[in-house]
C-alpha cells in the first residue's frame, strides 16, 4: 500500500557518525505522541465538517490572532523539544529517520518534515481564525484549496504519531520486530485514509517513502544560535542546511489563500 522505493532526501553534512547515534531517554515522548494524535483527531473532525458543511469548533480569540490557539491544537507544542540536561542544564530533542536494514546512518529530514507539518497547521489555524472573525468560516472552508491542506495535515500527523509510538515501544528495533512496527504504521495510515477528504492522494502526501524506516531521538545540547521554526527545534547549522534560511529567521508557514 505505502512506501515505495523512492529514496529519502538527504541533507549534506548533518548525518552523525554511526557511533554517535544513541537514542535519548524516552522522557515525554508519550505526551508528544498524544499531542500529535490529537491533531490527527481534530483534523479528521474538521474534514468531516467540511464534507458535511457543518460547524467547526473554534477557539475564543479576540483581537490579535493566535495561530497556536486552534482549531488545531498547537499550544505549547515547542515544549516537547525541550528536555532536562545534566546538572540542571537544558537539552533539546532532535528526530531523525533510520533504515534498520541499512546500518546506523541517519537521515535528519524528520525534523524538517515535522516543521513543514506544523507550518501547514499554523497557517490553517490563521486562515480559520480570520474567516471566523469575518463571519465567513463556513464559506472559507469550502475553498478548493482547503482539502489539500487538511488532508496533508491528517496524513503527516498520522505518520509521525505512528513513528513516535514505534519509538516508544521499540527504541532499538531488530529485524524480527519490523513487521509489528509496520503494522502500527499501517493502522495509523488507515485512520488517515478514513478521515481524508481525498483518500486516493494519501500516498503522495506521506513525508517519506521507503520501508522499513524508524524514528530515532538524537540528543542535542543547547548552544548559541539554536531556535524553533514552526514550533520545532533546530540548531543554527541544521536550519541553514535543511531550510536554507537565516539562522535567526523564523520560516513562514505555507500560506493559505485569502479568505475573501
JSON list of C-alpha atoms in Angstrom, two decimals, residues 5-218:
[
{"chain": "A", "resi": 5, "resn": "UNK", "atom": "CA", "xyz": [11.36, 2.68, -3.39]},
{"chain": "A", "resi": 6, "resn": "UNK", "atom": "CA", "xyz": [11.83, 6.45, -3.65]},
{"chain": "A", "resi": 7, "resn": "UNK", "atom": "CA", "xyz": [14.96, 7.41, -1.73]},
{"chain": "A", "resi": 8, "resn": "UNK", "atom": "CA", "xyz": [14.66, 9.96, 1.09]},
{"chain": "A", "resi": 9, "resn": "UNK", "atom": "CA", "xyz": [16.09, 13.43, 0.64]},
{"chain": "A", "resi": 10, "resn": "UNK", "atom": "CA", "xyz": [19.49, 13.76, 2.28]},
{"chain": "A", "resi": 11, "resn": "UNK", "atom": "CA", "xyz": [20.98, 16.80, 3.94]},
{"chain": "A", "resi": 12, "resn": "UNK", "atom": "CA", "xyz": [24.69, 17.02, 3.37]},
{"chain": "A", "resi": 13, "resn": "UNK", "atom": "CA", "xyz": [26.96, 17.02, 6.39]},
{"chain": "A", "resi": 14, "resn": "UNK", "atom": "CA", "xyz": [24.24, 16.74, 9.02]},
{"chain": "A", "resi": 15, "resn": "UNK", "atom": "CA", "xyz": [24.37, 12.94, 9.28]},
{"chain": "A", "resi": 16, "resn": "UNK", "atom": "CA", "xyz": [26.21, 11.97, 12.52]},
{"chain": "A", "resi": 17, "resn": "UNK", "atom": "CA", "xyz": [28.70, 9.15, 12.58]},
{"chain": "A", "resi": 18, "resn": "UNK", "atom": "CA", "xyz": [27.01, 5.84, 13.44]},
{"chain": "A", "resi": 19, "resn": "UNK", "atom": "CA", "xyz": [28.71, 5.57, 16.81]},
{"chain": "A", "resi": 20, "resn": "UNK", "atom": "CA", "xyz": [27.18, 8.91, 17.83]},
{"chain": "A", "resi": 21, "resn": "UNK", "atom": "CA", "xyz": [23.61, 7.75, 17.21]},
{"chain": "A", "resi": 22, "resn": "UNK", "atom": "CA", "xyz": [22.21, 6.82, 20.59]},
{"chain": "A", "resi": 23, "resn": "UNK", "atom": "CA", "xyz": [18.53, 7.35, 21.46]},
{"chain": "A", "resi": 24, "resn": "UNK", "atom": "CA", "xyz": [17.98, 9.67, 24.41]},
{"chain": "A", "resi": 25, "resn": "UNK", "atom": "CA", "xyz": [15.76, 8.84, 27.35]},
{"chain": "A", "resi": 26, "resn": "UNK", "atom": "CA", "xyz": [12.14, 8.49, 26.22]},
{"chain": "A", "resi": 27, "resn": "UNK", "atom": "CA", "xyz": [11.08, 11.31, 28.56]},
{"chain": "A", "resi": 28, "resn": "UNK", "atom": "CA", "xyz": [7.85, 12.90, 27.41]},
{"chain": "A", "resi": 29, "resn": "UNK", "atom": "CA", "xyz": [7.56, 11.01, 24.12]},
{"chain": "A", "resi": 30, "resn": "UNK", "atom": "CA", "xyz": [4.17, 9.67, 25.22]},
{"chain": "A", "resi": 31, "resn": "UNK", "atom": "CA", "xyz": [2.92, 13.24, 25.64]},
{"chain": "A", "resi": 32, "resn": "UNK", "atom": "CA", "xyz": [4.25, 14.19, 22.20]},
{"chain": "A", "resi": 33, "resn": "UNK", "atom": "CA", "xyz": [2.59, 11.12, 20.64]},
{"chain": "A", "resi": 34, "resn": "UNK", "atom": "CA", "xyz": [-0.70, 12.06, 22.30]},
{"chain": "A", "resi": 35, "resn": "UNK", "atom": "CA", "xyz": [-0.43, 15.67, 21.12]},
{"chain": "A", "resi": 36, "resn": "UNK", "atom": "CA", "xyz": [0.21, 14.65, 17.51]},
{"chain": "A", "resi": 37, "resn": "UNK", "atom": "CA", "xyz": [-2.64, 12.12, 17.75]},
{"chain": "A", "resi": 38, "resn": "UNK", "atom": "CA", "xyz": [-4.92, 14.89, 19.00]},
{"chain": "A", "resi": 39, "resn": "UNK", "atom": "CA", "xyz": [-4.03, 16.98, 15.95]},
{"chain": "A", "resi": 40, "resn": "UNK", "atom": "CA", "xyz": [-4.94, 13.97, 13.78]},
{"chain": "A", "resi": 41, "resn": "UNK", "atom": "CA", "xyz": [-8.27, 13.59, 15.58]},
{"chain": "A", "resi": 42, "resn": "UNK", "atom": "CA", "xyz": [-9.15, 17.29, 15.31]},
{"chain": "A", "resi": 43, "resn": "UNK", "atom": "CA", "xyz": [-8.10, 17.46, 11.66]},
{"chain": "A", "resi": 44, "resn": "UNK", "atom": "CA", "xyz": [-10.32, 14.48, 10.92]},
{"chain": "A", "resi": 45, "resn": "UNK", "atom": "CA", "xyz": [-13.26, 16.23, 12.58]},
{"chain": "A", "resi": 46, "resn": "UNK", "atom": "CA", "xyz": [-12.61, 19.34, 10.51]},
{"chain": "A", "resi": 47, "resn": "UNK", "atom": "CA", "xyz": [-12.52, 17.25, 7.33]},
{"chain": "A", "resi": 48, "resn": "UNK", "atom": "CA", "xyz": [-15.88, 15.73, 8.29]},
{"chain": "A", "resi": 49, "resn": "UNK", "atom": "CA", "xyz": [-17.28, 19.23, 8.91]},
{"chain": "A", "resi": 50, "resn": "UNK", "atom": "CA", "xyz": [-16.04, 20.37, 5.50]},
{"chain": "A", "resi": 51, "resn": "UNK", "atom": "CA", "xyz": [-17.60, 17.32, 3.86]},
{"chain": "A", "resi": 52, "resn": "UNK", "atom": "CA", "xyz": [-20.93, 17.82, 5.64]},
{"chain": "A", "resi": 53, "resn": "UNK", "atom": "CA", "xyz": [-20.81, 21.65, 5.53]},
{"chain": "A", "resi": 54, "resn": "UNK", "atom": "CA", "xyz": [-21.35, 21.69, 9.27]},
{"chain": "A", "resi": 55, "resn": "UNK", "atom": "CA", "xyz": [-19.92, 23.82, 12.07]},
{"chain": "A", "resi": 56, "resn": "UNK", "atom": "CA", "xyz": [-16.22, 23.73, 13.06]},
{"chain": "A", "resi": 57, "resn": "UNK", "atom": "CA", "xyz": [-15.41, 24.23, 16.73]},
{"chain": "A", "resi": 58, "resn": "UNK", "atom": "CA", "xyz": [-13.32, 27.39, 17.06]},
{"chain": "A", "resi": 59, "resn": "UNK", "atom": "CA", "xyz": [-11.27, 28.78, 20.00]},
{"chain": "A", "resi": 60, "resn": "UNK", "atom": "CA", "xyz": [-12.16, 32.08, 21.64]},
{"chain": "A", "resi": 61, "resn": "UNK", "atom": "CA", "xyz": [-9.69, 34.51, 20.02]},
{"chain": "A", "resi": 62, "resn": "UNK", "atom": "CA", "xyz": [-10.29, 38.23, 20.39]},
{"chain": "A", "resi": 63, "resn": "UNK", "atom": "CA", "xyz": [-8.16, 40.96, 18.89]},
{"chain": "A", "resi": 64, "resn": "UNK", "atom": "CA", "xyz": [-4.79, 39.65, 17.75]},
{"chain": "A", "resi": 65, "resn": "UNK", "atom": "CA", "xyz": [-4.92, 36.29, 16.01]},
{"chain": "A", "resi": 66, "resn": "UNK", "atom": "CA", "xyz": [-3.11, 33.36, 17.64]},
{"chain": "A", "resi": 67, "resn": "UNK", "atom": "CA", "xyz": [-2.06, 30.60, 15.21]},
{"chain": "A", "resi": 68, "resn": "UNK", "atom": "CA", "xyz": [-1.38, 28.19, 18.08]},
{"chain": "A", "resi": 69, "resn": "UNK", "atom": "CA", "xyz": [-4.89, 28.53, 19.53]},
{"chain": "A", "resi": 70, "resn": "UNK", "atom": "CA", "xyz": [-6.81, 26.39, 17.05]},
{"chain": "A", "resi": 71, "resn": "UNK", "atom": "CA", "xyz": [-8.96, 24.90, 15.69]},
{"chain": "A", "resi": 72, "resn": "UNK", "atom": "CA", "xyz": [-5.96, 22.53, 15.51]},
{"chain": "A", "resi": 73, "resn": "UNK", "atom": "CA", "xyz": [-4.39, 22.22, 19.00]},
{"chain": "A", "resi": 74, "resn": "UNK", "atom": "CA", "xyz": [-0.84, 23.61, 18.79]},
{"chain": "A", "resi": 75, "resn": "UNK", "atom": "CA", "xyz": [-0.42, 25.34, 22.14]},
{"chain": "A", "resi": 76, "resn": "UNK", "atom": "CA", "xyz": [2.90, 24.51, 23.83]},
{"chain": "A", "resi": 77, "resn": "UNK", "atom": "CA", "xyz": [3.97, 22.16, 21.05]},
{"chain": "A", "resi": 78, "resn": "UNK", "atom": "CA", "xyz": [7.53, 23.54, 21.21]},
{"chain": "A", "resi": 79, "resn": "UNK", "atom": "CA", "xyz": [7.82, 22.31, 24.81]},
{"chain": "A", "resi": 80, "resn": "UNK", "atom": "CA", "xyz": [8.08, 18.73, 23.53]},
{"chain": "A", "resi": 81, "resn": "UNK", "atom": "CA", "xyz": [11.52, 19.61, 22.15]},
{"chain": "A", "resi": 82, "resn": "UNK", "atom": "CA", "xyz": [12.95, 20.89, 25.46]},
{"chain": "A", "resi": 83, "resn": "UNK", "atom": "CA", "xyz": [14.32, 18.18, 27.75]},
{"chain": "A", "resi": 84, "resn": "UNK", "atom": "CA", "xyz": [16.31, 18.29, 31.00]},
{"chain": "A", "resi": 85, "resn": "UNK", "atom": "CA", "xyz": [20.06, 18.05, 30.61]},
{"chain": "A", "resi": 86, "resn": "UNK", "atom": "CA", "xyz": [22.75, 17.03, 33.12]},
{"chain": "A", "resi": 87, "resn": "UNK", "atom": "CA", "xyz": [23.25, 19.12, 36.27]},
{"chain": "A", "resi": 88, "resn": "UNK", "atom": "CA", "xyz": [20.11, 21.17, 35.69]},
{"chain": "A", "resi": 89, "resn": "UNK", "atom": "CA", "xyz": [21.04, 22.21, 32.16]},
{"chain": "A", "resi": 90, "resn": "UNK", "atom": "CA", "xyz": [18.64, 22.31, 29.20]},
{"chain": "A", "resi": 91, "resn": "UNK", "atom": "CA", "xyz": [18.83, 19.91, 26.28]},
{"chain": "A", "resi": 92, "resn": "UNK", "atom": "CA", "xyz": [16.79, 19.54, 23.11]},
{"chain": "A", "resi": 93, "resn": "UNK", "atom": "CA", "xyz": [15.11, 16.75, 21.22]},
{"chain": "A", "resi": 94, "resn": "UNK", "atom": "CA", "xyz": [16.02, 16.22, 17.58]},
{"chain": "A", "resi": 95, "resn": "UNK", "atom": "CA", "xyz": [14.42, 13.47, 15.50]},
{"chain": "A", "resi": 96, "resn": "UNK", "atom": "CA", "xyz": [15.89, 11.64, 12.52]},
{"chain": "A", "resi": 97, "resn": "UNK", "atom": "CA", "xyz": [14.95, 8.73, 10.28]},
{"chain": "A", "resi": 98, "resn": "UNK", "atom": "CA", "xyz": [16.89, 5.46, 10.26]},
{"chain": "A", "resi": 99, "resn": "UNK", "atom": "CA", "xyz": [16.59, 2.46, 7.96]},
{"chain": "A", "resi": 100, "resn": "UNK", "atom": "CA", "xyz": [17.21, -0.59, 10.18]},
{"chain": "A", "resi": 101, "resn": "UNK", "atom": "CA", "xyz": [18.34, -2.67, 7.21]},
{"chain": "A", "resi": 102, "resn": "UNK", "atom": "CA", "xyz": [20.83, -0.02, 6.11]},
{"chain": "A", "resi": 103, "resn": "UNK", "atom": "CA", "xyz": [23.12, 0.31, 9.12]},
{"chain": "A", "resi": 104, "resn": "UNK", "atom": "CA", "xyz": [23.22, 3.07, 11.72]},
{"chain": "A", "resi": 105, "resn": "UNK", "atom": "CA", "xyz": [23.42, 6.16, 9.48]},
{"chain": "A", "resi": 106, "resn": "UNK", "atom": "CA", "xyz": [20.52, 8.54, 9.98]},
{"chain": "A", "resi": 107, "resn": "UNK", "atom": "CA", "xyz": [18.61, 10.97, 7.78]},
{"chain": "A", "resi": 108, "resn": "UNK", "atom": "CA", "xyz": [17.92, 14.25, 9.67]},
{"chain": "A", "resi": 109, "resn": "UNK", "atom": "CA", "xyz": [14.97, 15.26, 7.50]},
{"chain": "A", "resi": 110, "resn": "UNK", "atom": "CA", "xyz": [12.45, 14.08, 10.11]},
{"chain": "A", "resi": 111, "resn": "UNK", "atom": "CA", "xyz": [12.85, 17.42, 11.90]},
{"chain": "A", "resi": 112, "resn": "UNK", "atom": "CA", "xyz": [12.42, 19.23, 8.59]},
{"chain": "A", "resi": 113, "resn": "UNK", "atom": "CA", "xyz": [9.23, 17.29, 7.80]},
{"chain": "A", "resi": 114, "resn": "UNK", "atom": "CA", "xyz": [7.90, 17.97, 11.29]},
{"chain": "A", "resi": 115, "resn": "UNK", "atom": "CA", "xyz": [8.24, 21.72, 10.86]},
{"chain": "A", "resi": 116, "resn": "UNK", "atom": "CA", "xyz": [6.55, 21.52, 7.44]},
{"chain": "A", "resi": 117, "resn": "UNK", "atom": "CA", "xyz": [3.64, 19.70, 9.03]},
{"chain": "A", "resi": 118, "resn": "UNK", "atom": "CA", "xyz": [3.39, 22.22, 11.87]},
{"chain": "A", "resi": 119, "resn": "UNK", "atom": "CA", "xyz": [3.79, 25.14, 9.45]},
{"chain": "A", "resi": 120, "resn": "UNK", "atom": "CA", "xyz": [0.76, 23.98, 7.48]},
{"chain": "A", "resi": 121, "resn": "UNK", "atom": "CA", "xyz": [-1.23, 23.54, 10.69]},
{"chain": "A", "resi": 122, "resn": "UNK", "atom": "CA", "xyz": [-0.33, 27.05, 11.90]},
{"chain": "A", "resi": 123, "resn": "UNK", "atom": "CA", "xyz": [-1.27, 28.51, 8.54]},
{"chain": "A", "resi": 124, "resn": "UNK", "atom": "CA", "xyz": [-4.59, 26.64, 8.53]},
{"chain": "A", "resi": 125, "resn": "UNK", "atom": "CA", "xyz": [-5.39, 27.92, 12.02]},
{"chain": "A", "resi": 126, "resn": "UNK", "atom": "CA", "xyz": [-4.79, 31.52, 10.92]},
{"chain": "A", "resi": 127, "resn": "UNK", "atom": "CA", "xyz": [-6.98, 31.00, 7.88]},
{"chain": "A", "resi": 128, "resn": "UNK", "atom": "CA", "xyz": [-9.85, 29.69, 10.02]},
{"chain": "A", "resi": 129, "resn": "UNK", "atom": "CA", "xyz": [-9.47, 32.43, 12.63]},
{"chain": "A", "resi": 130, "resn": "UNK", "atom": "CA", "xyz": [-9.54, 35.21, 10.04]},
{"chain": "A", "resi": 131, "resn": "UNK", "atom": "CA", "xyz": [-12.61, 33.71, 8.37]},
{"chain": "A", "resi": 132, "resn": "UNK", "atom": "CA", "xyz": [-14.32, 33.22, 11.73]},
{"chain": "A", "resi": 133, "resn": "UNK", "atom": "CA", "xyz": [-13.75, 36.86, 12.71]},
{"chain": "A", "resi": 134, "resn": "UNK", "atom": "CA", "xyz": [-15.16, 37.94, 9.34]},
{"chain": "A", "resi": 135, "resn": "UNK", "atom": "CA", "xyz": [-18.20, 35.73, 9.82]},
{"chain": "A", "resi": 136, "resn": "UNK", "atom": "CA", "xyz": [-17.49, 33.60, 6.74]},
{"chain": "A", "resi": 137, "resn": "UNK", "atom": "CA", "xyz": [-15.81, 30.47, 8.09]},
{"chain": "A", "resi": 138, "resn": "UNK", "atom": "CA", "xyz": [-18.34, 28.13, 6.51]},
{"chain": "A", "resi": 139, "resn": "UNK", "atom": "CA", "xyz": [-17.77, 29.64, 3.07]},
{"chain": "A", "resi": 140, "resn": "UNK", "atom": "CA", "xyz": [-13.97, 29.76, 3.55]},
{"chain": "A", "resi": 141, "resn": "UNK", "atom": "CA", "xyz": [-13.81, 26.05, 4.39]},
{"chain": "A", "resi": 142, "resn": "UNK", "atom": "CA", "xyz": [-15.43, 25.24, 1.04]},
{"chain": "A", "resi": 143, "resn": "UNK", "atom": "CA", "xyz": [-12.48, 26.80, -0.80]},
{"chain": "A", "resi": 144, "resn": "UNK", "atom": "CA", "xyz": [-10.86, 24.39, -3.30]},
{"chain": "A", "resi": 145, "resn": "UNK", "atom": "CA", "xyz": [-7.52, 24.78, -1.50]},
{"chain": "A", "resi": 146, "resn": "UNK", "atom": "CA", "xyz": [-8.80, 23.50, 1.86]},
{"chain": "A", "resi": 147, "resn": "UNK", "atom": "CA", "xyz": [-8.78, 19.74, 1.05]},
{"chain": "A", "resi": 148, "resn": "UNK", "atom": "CA", "xyz": [-5.06, 19.90, 0.15]},
{"chain": "A", "resi": 149, "resn": "UNK", "atom": "CA", "xyz": [-4.17, 21.47, 3.49]},
{"chain": "A", "resi": 150, "resn": "UNK", "atom": "CA", "xyz": [-6.38, 19.42, 5.75]},
{"chain": "A", "resi": 151, "resn": "UNK", "atom": "CA", "xyz": [-5.54, 16.11, 4.04]},
{"chain": "A", "resi": 152, "resn": "UNK", "atom": "CA", "xyz": [-1.80, 16.83, 4.26]},
{"chain": "A", "resi": 153, "resn": "UNK", "atom": "CA", "xyz": [-2.16, 17.60, 7.97]},
{"chain": "A", "resi": 154, "resn": "UNK", "atom": "CA", "xyz": [-4.12, 14.39, 8.52]},
{"chain": "A", "resi": 155, "resn": "UNK", "atom": "CA", "xyz": [-1.56, 12.21, 6.72]},
{"chain": "A", "resi": 156, "resn": "UNK", "atom": "CA", "xyz": [1.50, 13.79, 8.33]},
{"chain": "A", "resi": 157, "resn": "UNK", "atom": "CA", "xyz": [0.05, 13.72, 11.83]},
{"chain": "A", "resi": 158, "resn": "UNK", "atom": "CA", "xyz": [-0.80, 10.02, 11.37]},
{"chain": "A", "resi": 159, "resn": "UNK", "atom": "CA", "xyz": [2.70, 9.32, 10.02]},
{"chain": "A", "resi": 160, "resn": "UNK", "atom": "CA", "xyz": [4.51, 10.95, 12.93]},
{"chain": "A", "resi": 161, "resn": "UNK", "atom": "CA", "xyz": [2.14, 9.59, 15.56]},
{"chain": "A", "resi": 162, "resn": "UNK", "atom": "CA", "xyz": [2.91, 6.09, 14.26]},
{"chain": "A", "resi": 163, "resn": "UNK", "atom": "CA", "xyz": [6.69, 6.60, 14.18]},
{"chain": "A", "resi": 164, "resn": "UNK", "atom": "CA", "xyz": [6.68, 8.16, 17.67]},
{"chain": "A", "resi": 165, "resn": "UNK", "atom": "CA", "xyz": [4.60, 5.26, 19.00]},
{"chain": "A", "resi": 166, "resn": "UNK", "atom": "CA", "xyz": [7.08, 2.84, 17.46]},
{"chain": "A", "resi": 167, "resn": "UNK", "atom": "CA", "xyz": [9.96, 4.72, 19.08]},
{"chain": "A", "resi": 168, "resn": "UNK", "atom": "CA", "xyz": [8.24, 4.43, 22.46]},
{"chain": "A", "resi": 169, "resn": "UNK", "atom": "CA", "xyz": [7.52, 0.71, 22.18]},
{"chain": "A", "resi": 170, "resn": "UNK", "atom": "CA", "xyz": [10.73, -0.31, 20.42]},
{"chain": "A", "resi": 171, "resn": "UNK", "atom": "CA", "xyz": [13.51, 2.30, 20.60]},
{"chain": "A", "resi": 172, "resn": "UNK", "atom": "CA", "xyz": [16.14, -0.01, 19.05]},
{"chain": "A", "resi": 173, "resn": "UNK", "atom": "CA", "xyz": [14.26, -2.34, 16.68]},
{"chain": "A", "resi": 174, "resn": "UNK", "atom": "CA", "xyz": [15.71, -5.57, 15.31]},
{"chain": "A", "resi": 175, "resn": "UNK", "atom": "CA", "xyz": [14.72, -7.38, 12.13]},
{"chain": "A", "resi": 176, "resn": "UNK", "atom": "CA", "xyz": [12.20, -9.59, 13.88]},
{"chain": "A", "resi": 177, "resn": "UNK", "atom": "CA", "xyz": [10.29, -6.58, 15.21]},
{"chain": "A", "resi": 178, "resn": "UNK", "atom": "CA", "xyz": [9.84, -4.70, 11.94]},
{"chain": "A", "resi": 179, "resn": "UNK", "atom": "CA", "xyz": [6.57, -6.42, 11.00]},
{"chain": "A", "resi": 180, "resn": "UNK", "atom": "CA", "xyz": [4.96, -5.20, 14.23]},
{"chain": "A", "resi": 181, "resn": "UNK", "atom": "CA", "xyz": [6.26, -1.68, 13.65]},
{"chain": "A", "resi": 182, "resn": "UNK", "atom": "CA", "xyz": [4.92, -1.74, 10.09]},
{"chain": "A", "resi": 183, "resn": "UNK", "atom": "CA", "xyz": [1.52, -2.84, 11.45]},
{"chain": "A", "resi": 184, "resn": "UNK", "atom": "CA", "xyz": [1.44, 0.25, 13.68]},
{"chain": "A", "resi": 185, "resn": "UNK", "atom": "CA", "xyz": [2.20, 2.48, 10.72]},
{"chain": "A", "resi": 186, "resn": "UNK", "atom": "CA", "xyz": [-0.44, 0.81, 8.56]},
{"chain": "A", "resi": 187, "resn": "UNK", "atom": "CA", "xyz": [-3.00, 1.21, 11.35]},
{"chain": "A", "resi": 188, "resn": "UNK", "atom": "CA", "xyz": [-2.39, 4.95, 11.52]},
{"chain": "A", "resi": 189, "resn": "UNK", "atom": "CA", "xyz": [-2.42, 5.26, 7.74]},
{"chain": "A", "resi": 190, "resn": "UNK", "atom": "CA", "xyz": [-5.81, 3.54, 7.68]},
{"chain": "A", "resi": 191, "resn": "UNK", "atom": "CA", "xyz": [-7.04, 6.10, 10.22]},
{"chain": "A", "resi": 192, "resn": "UNK", "atom": "CA", "xyz": [-5.76, 8.85, 7.94]},
{"chain": "A", "resi": 193, "resn": "UNK", "atom": "CA", "xyz": [-7.41, 7.36, 4.86]},
{"chain": "A", "resi": 194, "resn": "UNK", "atom": "CA", "xyz": [-10.74, 7.09, 6.67]},
{"chain": "A", "resi": 195, "resn": "UNK", "atom": "CA", "xyz": [-10.56, 10.77, 7.70]},
{"chain": "A", "resi": 196, "resn": "UNK", "atom": "CA", "xyz": [-9.28, 12.35, 4.47]},
{"chain": "A", "resi": 197, "resn": "UNK", "atom": "CA", "xyz": [-11.36, 14.33, 2.01]},
{"chain": "A", "resi": 198, "resn": "UNK", "atom": "CA", "xyz": [-9.39, 12.78, -0.88]},
{"chain": "A", "resi": 199, "resn": "UNK", "atom": "CA", "xyz": [-8.07, 9.42, 0.36]},
{"chain": "A", "resi": 200, "resn": "UNK", "atom": "CA", "xyz": [-6.80, 8.46, -3.10]},
{"chain": "A", "resi": 201, "resn": "UNK", "atom": "CA", "xyz": [-3.99, 11.00, -2.60]},
{"chain": "A", "resi": 202, "resn": "UNK", "atom": "CA", "xyz": [-2.72, 9.53, 0.66]},
{"chain": "A", "resi": 203, "resn": "UNK", "atom": "CA", "xyz": [0.49, 8.06, -0.76]},
{"chain": "A", "resi": 204, "resn": "UNK", "atom": "CA", "xyz": [1.50, 11.36, -2.37]},
{"chain": "A", "resi": 205, "resn": "UNK", "atom": "CA", "xyz": [1.30, 13.14, 0.99]},
{"chain": "A", "resi": 206, "resn": "UNK", "atom": "CA", "xyz": [3.40, 10.80, 3.14]},
{"chain": "A", "resi": 207, "resn": "UNK", "atom": "CA", "xyz": [6.54, 12.73, 4.16]},
{"chain": "A", "resi": 208, "resn": "UNK", "atom": "CA", "xyz": [8.92, 9.83, 3.47]},
{"chain": "A", "resi": 209, "resn": "UNK", "atom": "CA", "xyz": [8.58, 6.77, 1.28]},
{"chain": "A", "resi": 210, "resn": "UNK", "atom": "CA", "xyz": [10.60, 3.60, 1.72]},
{"chain": "A", "resi": 211, "resn": "UNK", "atom": "CA", "xyz": [10.19, 0.83, 4.28]},
{"chain": "A", "resi": 212, "resn": "UNK", "atom": "CA", "xyz": [11.50, -0.11, 6.75]},
{"chain": "A", "resi": 213, "resn": "UNK", "atom": "CA", "xyz": [12.09, 3.27, 8.37]},
{"chain": "A", "resi": 214, "resn": "UNK", "atom": "CA", "xyz": [12.03, 4.16, 12.07]},
{"chain": "A", "resi": 215, "resn": "UNK", "atom": "CA", "xyz": [12.38, 7.33, 14.07]},
{"chain": "A", "resi": 216, "resn": "UNK", "atom": "CA", "xyz": [15.38, 7.90, 16.34]},
{"chain": "A", "resi": 217, "resn": "UNK", "atom": "CA", "xyz": [15.68, 10.51, 19.06]},
{"chain": "A", "resi": 218, "resn": "UNK", "atom": "CA", "xyz": [19.10, 12.18, 18.92]}
]
